[in-house]
């Protein structure tokens, strides 16, 4: 009708290319932060899914993260190394898909010593890809990469086609793994799907990472060691939004493709630190400026339009998500106290990383 606005058609969500219903999947690194949240997420969402969790239980692997589902008949735990080709091959004969989270993940640890990062993140991923190549019936290999593969950017956003320019031994190892997954797709037709998420936060994150370290330190009236001037920028993504993104890419992603995952909600570290203190009713002078991280990336920022076109959007707002996360650490004091007070490995790392800074 003249004068009336034409109705804009709502873009239809792309159809599912795969399904998780009735499938058995291998989750590597499922005893870590994101892996354990992902297992809980898929078991809650798909009644007929089965999950095999292969985890070496390094310092970061913790079966307490999965205590509530340990008895679920759809869940099986295998303690093992992703670099153990025989163990991996044995499991792949029983599954139709792989979600690969296992990695060494802490940038500061990679700066102190990068060897384990190359071995696990690069060679471990290679071992899995080789095994997938020789296993018929694998419908997808979802590789969890990171937004750190692009390196730092002062303004604008990285698209998936941007050059990879990693700064730390951690992110360089993740580039190796990310590109191996891609190369196996190109060379052998491996059904690889790659996600590159931004900084995750939420329950069960090991208290070496920024948000759980600062939250638990503040709860104990200990200093919050802020690197440099606290003006580095991170794009905080709630772990549940990341789990939904990974599910989306498994169901509807195109094999061989990489998908950025971010909240597009950037914060200066100092502002996040102040917000945590405010939520806990603690004084700002707990913040202690310490010498900067070597090669510290100033800002990460990714363009997520490719993922959004598959029907994903961020659902957890940072303010609400941070409040809920801080509450989780308050209510689950025993979970982190066990690590902070009983793990000799944790104490040794804290001394090594922060002792020299004080
Ligand atoms: P995490 O450190 O909490 O957990 C890693 C898990 O992998 C642990 O359970 C550990 O025991 C296991 N693991 C390590 N080496 C192994 C090996 N050789 N064999 C078997 N298991 C092994 O890590 P996270 O924060 O949950 O990160 C999961 C994945 O997501 C990683 O690949 C990481 O690079 C990526 N990522 C993390 C973030 C983040 O903000 N945490 C953001 C983007 C991408
Ligand atoms: O004590 C600290 N003080 C501090 O100022 C720590 C541990 C961190 N920081 C700063 C460094 C970063 O700018 O806080 C920011 C976040 O640090 P981390 O939690 O160590 O995360 P980051 O280095 O950004 O990397 C994380 O996101 C991408 C994950 O650890 C990676 O696994 C993921 O790939």
XYZ file of C-alpha atoms and ligand atoms in Angstrom:
436
model
C 0.000 0.000 0.000
C 1.446 3.429 -0.884
C 2.863 5.263 2.106
C 3.235 2.194 4.315
C 6.650 0.824 5.131
C 7.451 -2.522 3.531
C 7.685 -5.205 6.224
C 11.243 -6.403 6.641
C 11.421 -10.171 6.553
C 13.047 -11.682 9.618
C 16.133 -13.564 8.483
C 15.483 -17.279 8.837
C 17.900 -19.133 11.085
C 20.087 -21.438 8.980
C 19.060 -25.065 9.194
C 20.920 -27.499 11.401
C 23.544 -29.432 9.470
C 24.203 -31.792 12.364
C 22.514 -33.004 15.510
C 23.679 -33.809 19.006
C 20.582 -35.870 19.735
C 21.326 -39.516 20.359
C 25.053 -38.958 19.819
C 28.082 -39.895 21.903
C 30.706 -37.168 21.940
C 34.258 -36.979 23.204
C 35.009 -33.865 25.230
C 38.729 -33.326 25.829
C 39.735 -31.240 28.846
C 36.269 -31.649 30.331
C 37.552 -31.350 33.893
C 38.701 -27.777 33.272
C 36.720 -24.555 33.439
C 34.961 -24.291 30.069
C 34.926 -28.044 29.369
C 33.093 -28.833 32.623
C 30.557 -26.078 31.960
C 30.070 -27.428 28.437
C 29.481 -30.997 29.648
C 26.920 -29.769 32.194
C 25.296 -27.667 29.469
C 24.880 -30.462 26.896
C 23.754 -33.057 29.441
C 21.112 -30.578 30.592
C 19.982 -29.827 27.084
C 20.021 -33.216 25.345
C 18.394 -36.063 27.228
C 19.807 -38.721 24.921
C 23.394 -37.474 24.519
C 26.367 -39.388 25.951
C 29.658 -37.730 26.884
C 33.110 -39.230 27.303
C 35.437 -36.808 29.074
C 39.141 -37.399 28.364
C 41.244 -35.352 30.743
C 44.786 -35.713 32.024
C 43.929 -33.889 35.255
C 46.801 -31.431 35.130
C 46.905 -28.760 37.842
C 43.884 -27.168 36.095
C 41.801 -30.332 35.797
C 39.498 -30.854 38.752
C 36.866 -33.556 39.147
C 35.156 -31.398 41.778
C 33.963 -29.328 38.788
C 31.787 -32.275 37.746
C 30.818 -33.687 41.140
C 27.109 -33.099 40.472
C 27.105 -35.173 37.290
C 29.683 -37.845 38.135
C 26.912 -40.423 38.679
C 24.982 -39.599 35.505
C 24.793 -42.822 33.424
C 25.268 -40.766 30.243
C 28.661 -39.540 31.440
C 32.005 -41.367 31.492
C 35.365 -40.086 32.668
C 38.664 -41.346 31.236
C 41.861 -40.083 32.765
C 44.371 -39.793 29.955
C 46.523 -37.585 27.783
C 45.351 -36.314 24.392
C 48.874 -37.091 23.196
C 48.325 -40.794 23.881
C 47.331 -42.009 20.400
C 46.207 -45.450 21.595
C 43.868 -44.060 24.263
C 42.455 -41.522 21.827
C 41.915 -44.148 19.081
C 40.102 -46.417 21.552
C 37.660 -43.650 22.441
C 37.122 -42.417 18.886
C 35.725 -45.811 17.908
C 32.833 -45.126 20.270
C 31.923 -41.520 19.422
C 30.447 -39.498 16.567
C 31.858 -36.101 17.458
C 34.689 -34.377 19.316
C 34.707 -31.098 21.257
C 38.358 -30.324 21.928
C 39.028 -28.073 24.918
C 42.158 -29.662 26.433
C 45.082 -27.265 26.525
C 47.564 -25.465 28.685
C 45.747 -22.153 29.004
C 47.420 -19.590 31.248
C 49.382 -16.856 29.474
C 51.553 -16.088 32.524
C 52.580 -19.733 32.831
C 53.501 -19.789 29.133
C 55.733 -16.773 29.702
C 57.522 -18.568 32.545
C 57.891 -21.755 30.490
C 56.310 -22.540 27.123
C 57.286 -26.174 26.538
C 54.101 -27.800 27.856
C 52.060 -25.416 25.718
C 53.721 -26.604 22.541
C 53.424 -30.240 23.598
C 49.768 -30.181 24.621
C 48.247 -27.427 22.527
C 50.086 -28.151 19.282
C 51.171 -31.786 19.443
C 48.123 -32.865 21.441
C 45.809 -31.350 18.839
C 47.836 -32.992 16.083
C 47.491 -36.394 17.793
C 43.723 -35.967 18.007
C 43.454 -34.870 14.373
C 45.504 -37.847 13.195
C 43.263 -40.171 15.170
C 40.113 -38.516 13.786
C 41.516 -38.974 10.267
C 41.715 -42.701 10.895
C 38.341 -43.005 12.592
C 35.363 -43.408 10.304
C 32.086 -42.016 11.533
C 33.317 -38.797 13.169
C 30.827 -36.135 12.102
C 32.580 -33.119 13.606
C 35.813 -32.055 15.299
C 35.079 -28.831 17.147
C 38.349 -27.146 17.991
C 38.355 -24.519 20.728
C 40.858 -21.867 19.684
C 40.997 -18.338 21.139
C 40.651 -14.676 20.155
C 44.294 -14.301 21.228
C 45.408 -15.840 17.919
C 44.939 -12.436 16.249
C 47.106 -10.570 18.732
C 46.392 -7.086 20.016
C 44.440 -4.334 18.271
C 44.030 -0.733 19.418
C 40.850 0.014 17.458
C 38.370 -1.889 15.312
C 37.604 -5.601 15.300
C 39.277 -8.681 13.857
C 37.277 -10.670 11.337
C 38.006 -14.373 10.918
C 39.981 -13.612 7.755
C 42.480 -11.361 9.585
C 46.110 -12.412 9.789
C 47.052 -14.343 12.918
C 49.664 -12.510 14.929
C 50.069 -14.116 18.370
C 52.124 -12.483 21.124
C 52.656 -15.112 23.830
C 53.934 -18.701 23.749
C 50.351 -19.654 24.718
C 48.689 -17.860 21.830
C 51.383 -18.965 19.361
C 50.718 -22.581 20.374
C 46.994 -22.003 19.931
C 47.684 -20.666 16.418
C 49.551 -23.892 15.638
C 46.570 -25.953 16.809
C 44.005 -23.745 15.063
C 45.831 -23.940 11.740
C 46.429 -27.693 12.072
C 42.671 -28.200 12.416
C 42.176 -26.093 9.305
C 44.945 -27.869 7.400
C 43.466 -31.284 8.202
C 40.186 -30.068 6.755
C 41.847 -28.846 3.567
C 44.123 -31.857 3.174
C 42.078 -34.792 4.400
C 38.542 -33.432 4.555
C 38.467 -33.671 8.359
C 35.153 -32.124 9.487
C 36.903 -29.460 11.572
C 35.022 -26.510 13.034
C 36.947 -23.780 14.861
C 35.740 -21.308 17.471
C 37.809 -18.338 18.686
C 36.243 -17.143 21.940
C 37.148 -14.060 23.930
C 37.893 -14.091 27.688
C 35.438 -16.350 29.495
C 34.274 -15.922 33.070
C 31.865 -17.837 35.279
C 31.796 -20.673 37.837
C 34.650 -23.205 38.174
C 37.373 -21.002 36.657
C 40.786 -21.837 38.095
C 41.843 -19.056 40.489
C 44.958 -18.123 38.521
C 42.858 -16.221 35.967
C 41.969 -12.565 36.466
C 38.343 -12.655 37.666
C 38.545 -15.641 40.065
C 41.990 -14.550 41.338
C 40.823 -11.018 42.089
C 37.495 -12.159 43.547
C 39.010 -14.718 45.896
C 41.922 -12.442 46.884
C 39.449 -9.674 47.708
C 37.356 -12.057 49.798
C 40.483 -12.741 51.848
C 41.522 -9.067 52.032
C 44.599 -9.807 49.963
C 46.059 -7.487 47.331
C 44.740 -7.581 43.764
C 47.895 -7.570 41.583
C 46.941 -5.397 38.616
C 49.451 -5.517 35.762
C 50.817 -2.245 34.419
C 48.325 0.582 34.694
C 45.269 -1.685 34.456
C 44.403 -0.101 31.107
C 44.416 -3.324 29.094
C 41.068 -4.175 27.587
C 39.302 -7.543 27.549
C 35.931 -8.532 26.107
C 34.320 -10.661 28.832
C 32.087 -13.502 27.695
C 30.013 -15.532 30.137
C 30.932 -19.212 29.869
C 27.295 -20.174 29.222
C 27.195 -17.873 26.198
C 30.364 -19.579 25.003
C 28.796 -23.029 25.497
C 25.786 -21.909 23.448
C 28.149 -20.605 20.760
C 30.005 -23.912 20.601
C 26.699 -25.771 20.340
C 25.616 -23.405 17.538
C 28.792 -24.021 15.556
C 28.530 -27.792 16.027
C 24.938 -27.760 14.767
C 25.140 -25.173 12.009
C 28.763 -24.243 11.318
C 30.450 -24.908 8.012
C 33.344 -27.332 8.262
C 36.762 -25.801 7.663
C 35.523 -22.437 8.947
C 36.516 -20.431 12.025
C 33.967 -18.452 14.079
C 34.767 -15.611 16.453
C 32.885 -15.617 19.758
C 32.758 -12.424 21.786
C 30.414 -10.389 23.921
C 31.464 -7.088 22.317
C 31.431 -5.591 25.778
C 34.925 -4.284 26.417
C 36.243 -3.325 29.841
C 39.472 -1.934 31.205
C 40.962 -4.364 33.719
C 40.986 -1.652 36.381
C 37.240 -1.146 36.002
C 36.572 -4.867 36.385
C 38.782 -4.952 39.480
C 36.885 -2.003 41.002
C 33.542 -3.610 40.190
C 34.562 -6.844 41.940
C 35.619 -4.867 45.023
C 32.336 -2.970 45.013
C 30.302 -6.177 44.770
C 32.188 -7.567 47.754
C 32.098 -4.332 49.758
C 35.913 -4.154 49.857
C 38.149 -1.050 49.645
C 39.705 0.088 46.348
C 43.123 0.274 47.998
C 43.324 -3.518 47.802
C 44.348 -2.895 44.176
C 48.114 -3.073 43.882
C 49.776 -2.008 40.651
C 52.538 -4.481 39.802
C 55.069 -4.734 36.943
C 53.387 -5.568 33.668
C 53.102 -8.943 31.952
C 55.770 -9.346 29.253
C 54.363 -8.776 25.775
C 50.996 -7.883 27.329
C 48.370 -7.586 24.591
C 46.605 -4.267 25.079
C 43.216 -5.132 23.641
C 41.340 -8.052 22.099
C 38.302 -7.377 19.951
C 36.572 -9.696 17.520
C 33.831 -9.225 14.963
C 31.166 -11.881 15.622
C 28.814 -11.312 12.706
C 29.675 -14.678 11.153
C 28.534 -16.509 14.292
C 25.482 -14.295 14.727
C 24.392 -15.249 11.197
C 24.087 -18.814 12.534
C 21.523 -17.624 15.083
C 23.724 -17.037 18.175
C 23.631 -13.966 20.351
C 25.066 -13.066 23.711
C 22.481 -13.584 26.443
C 24.346 -12.785 29.661
C 24.950 -9.113 30.367
C 28.366 -8.487 31.964
C 27.134 -6.610 35.041
C 24.615 -9.343 35.891
C 27.003 -12.136 34.925
C 29.817 -10.735 37.054
C 27.526 -10.308 40.057
C 26.301 -13.894 39.716
C 29.882 -15.134 39.271
C 31.183 -13.277 42.317
C 28.261 -14.743 44.292
C 29.235 -18.223 43.079
C 32.765 -17.806 44.480
C 31.301 -16.498 47.744
C 28.942 -19.471 48.005
C 31.534 -22.043 46.911
C 34.378 -21.020 49.137
C 35.498 -24.616 49.719
C 35.920 -25.194 45.985
C 38.624 -22.534 45.616
C 40.046 -22.702 49.149
C 40.997 -26.314 48.459
C 43.082 -25.154 45.490
C 44.509 -22.036 47.096
C 45.460 -23.608 50.414
C 46.119 -27.270 49.587
C 47.772 -27.243 46.163
C 51.554 -26.971 46.469
C 51.658 -26.487 42.698
C 49.342 -23.468 42.941
C 51.384 -21.893 45.718
C 54.622 -22.433 43.782
C 53.148 -20.762 40.691
C 51.863 -17.782 42.693
C 55.293 -17.331 44.244
C 57.051 -17.611 40.890
C 54.706 -15.261 39.043
C 54.014 -12.644 41.718
C 56.989 -12.996 44.080
C 59.251 -11.223 41.610
C 56.655 -8.476 41.146
C 56.330 -7.514 44.788
P 41.513 -24.916 31.855
O 42.967 -24.635 32.033
O 40.569 -24.560 32.929
O 41.314 -26.483 31.572
C 42.134 -27.208 30.696
C 41.805 -28.690 30.888
O 42.585 -29.455 29.957
C 42.147 -29.217 32.281
O 41.087 -30.002 32.783
C 43.392 -30.077 32.041
O 43.527 -31.138 32.963
C 43.148 -30.567 30.635
N 44.395 -30.954 29.950
C 45.523 -30.211 29.842
N 46.458 -30.899 29.157
C 45.880 -32.087 28.803
C 46.335 -33.214 28.067
N 47.569 -33.251 27.556
N 45.494 -34.245 27.888
C 44.235 -34.217 28.416
N 43.754 -33.179 29.120
C 44.578 -32.129 29.316
O 41.114 -24.254 30.477
P 39.800 -23.453 30.036
O 39.923 -22.061 30.483
O 38.627 -24.266 30.373
O 40.015 -23.453 28.450
C 39.494 -24.501 27.642
C 39.861 -24.219 26.192
O 39.319 -22.957 25.810
C 41.337 -24.125 25.925
O 41.613 -24.727 24.672
C 41.628 -22.628 25.879
O 42.754 -22.344 25.073
C 40.349 -22.131 25.274
N 39.972 -20.745 25.602
C 39.846 -20.358 26.894
C 39.406 -19.070 27.196
C 39.235 -18.599 28.620
O 38.948 -17.421 28.821
N 39.370 -19.451 29.625
C 39.101 -18.186 26.149
C 39.270 -18.609 24.837
C 39.689 -19.895 24.576
O 47.143 -11.162 38.172
C 46.710 -10.694 37.100
N 46.710 -9.354 36.922
C 46.265 -8.751 35.778
O 46.288 -7.536 35.662
C 46.211 -11.541 36.047
C 46.185 -13.031 36.208
C 45.776 -10.929 34.901
N 45.813 -9.581 34.757
C 45.348 -8.994 33.484
C 46.012 -9.567 32.244
C 44.943 -9.471 31.199
O 44.980 -8.188 30.591
O 43.966 -9.313 33.337
C 43.649 -9.629 31.975
C 43.064 -11.033 31.921
O 44.096 -11.938 32.242
P 43.882 -13.523 32.217
O 42.723 -13.896 33.060
O 45.194 -14.160 32.499
O 43.422 -13.757 30.702
P 44.142 -13.470 29.298
O 45.588 -13.363 29.422
O 43.406 -12.316 28.669
O 43.784 -14.849 28.542
C 42.506 -15.481 28.698
O 41.657 -15.257 27.615
C 41.915 -15.916 26.430
C 42.634 -16.982 28.933
O 43.490 -17.215 30.027
C 43.080 -17.696 27.731
O 43.106 -19.099 27.939
C 42.151 -17.392 26.617
O 42.578 -17.950 25.419
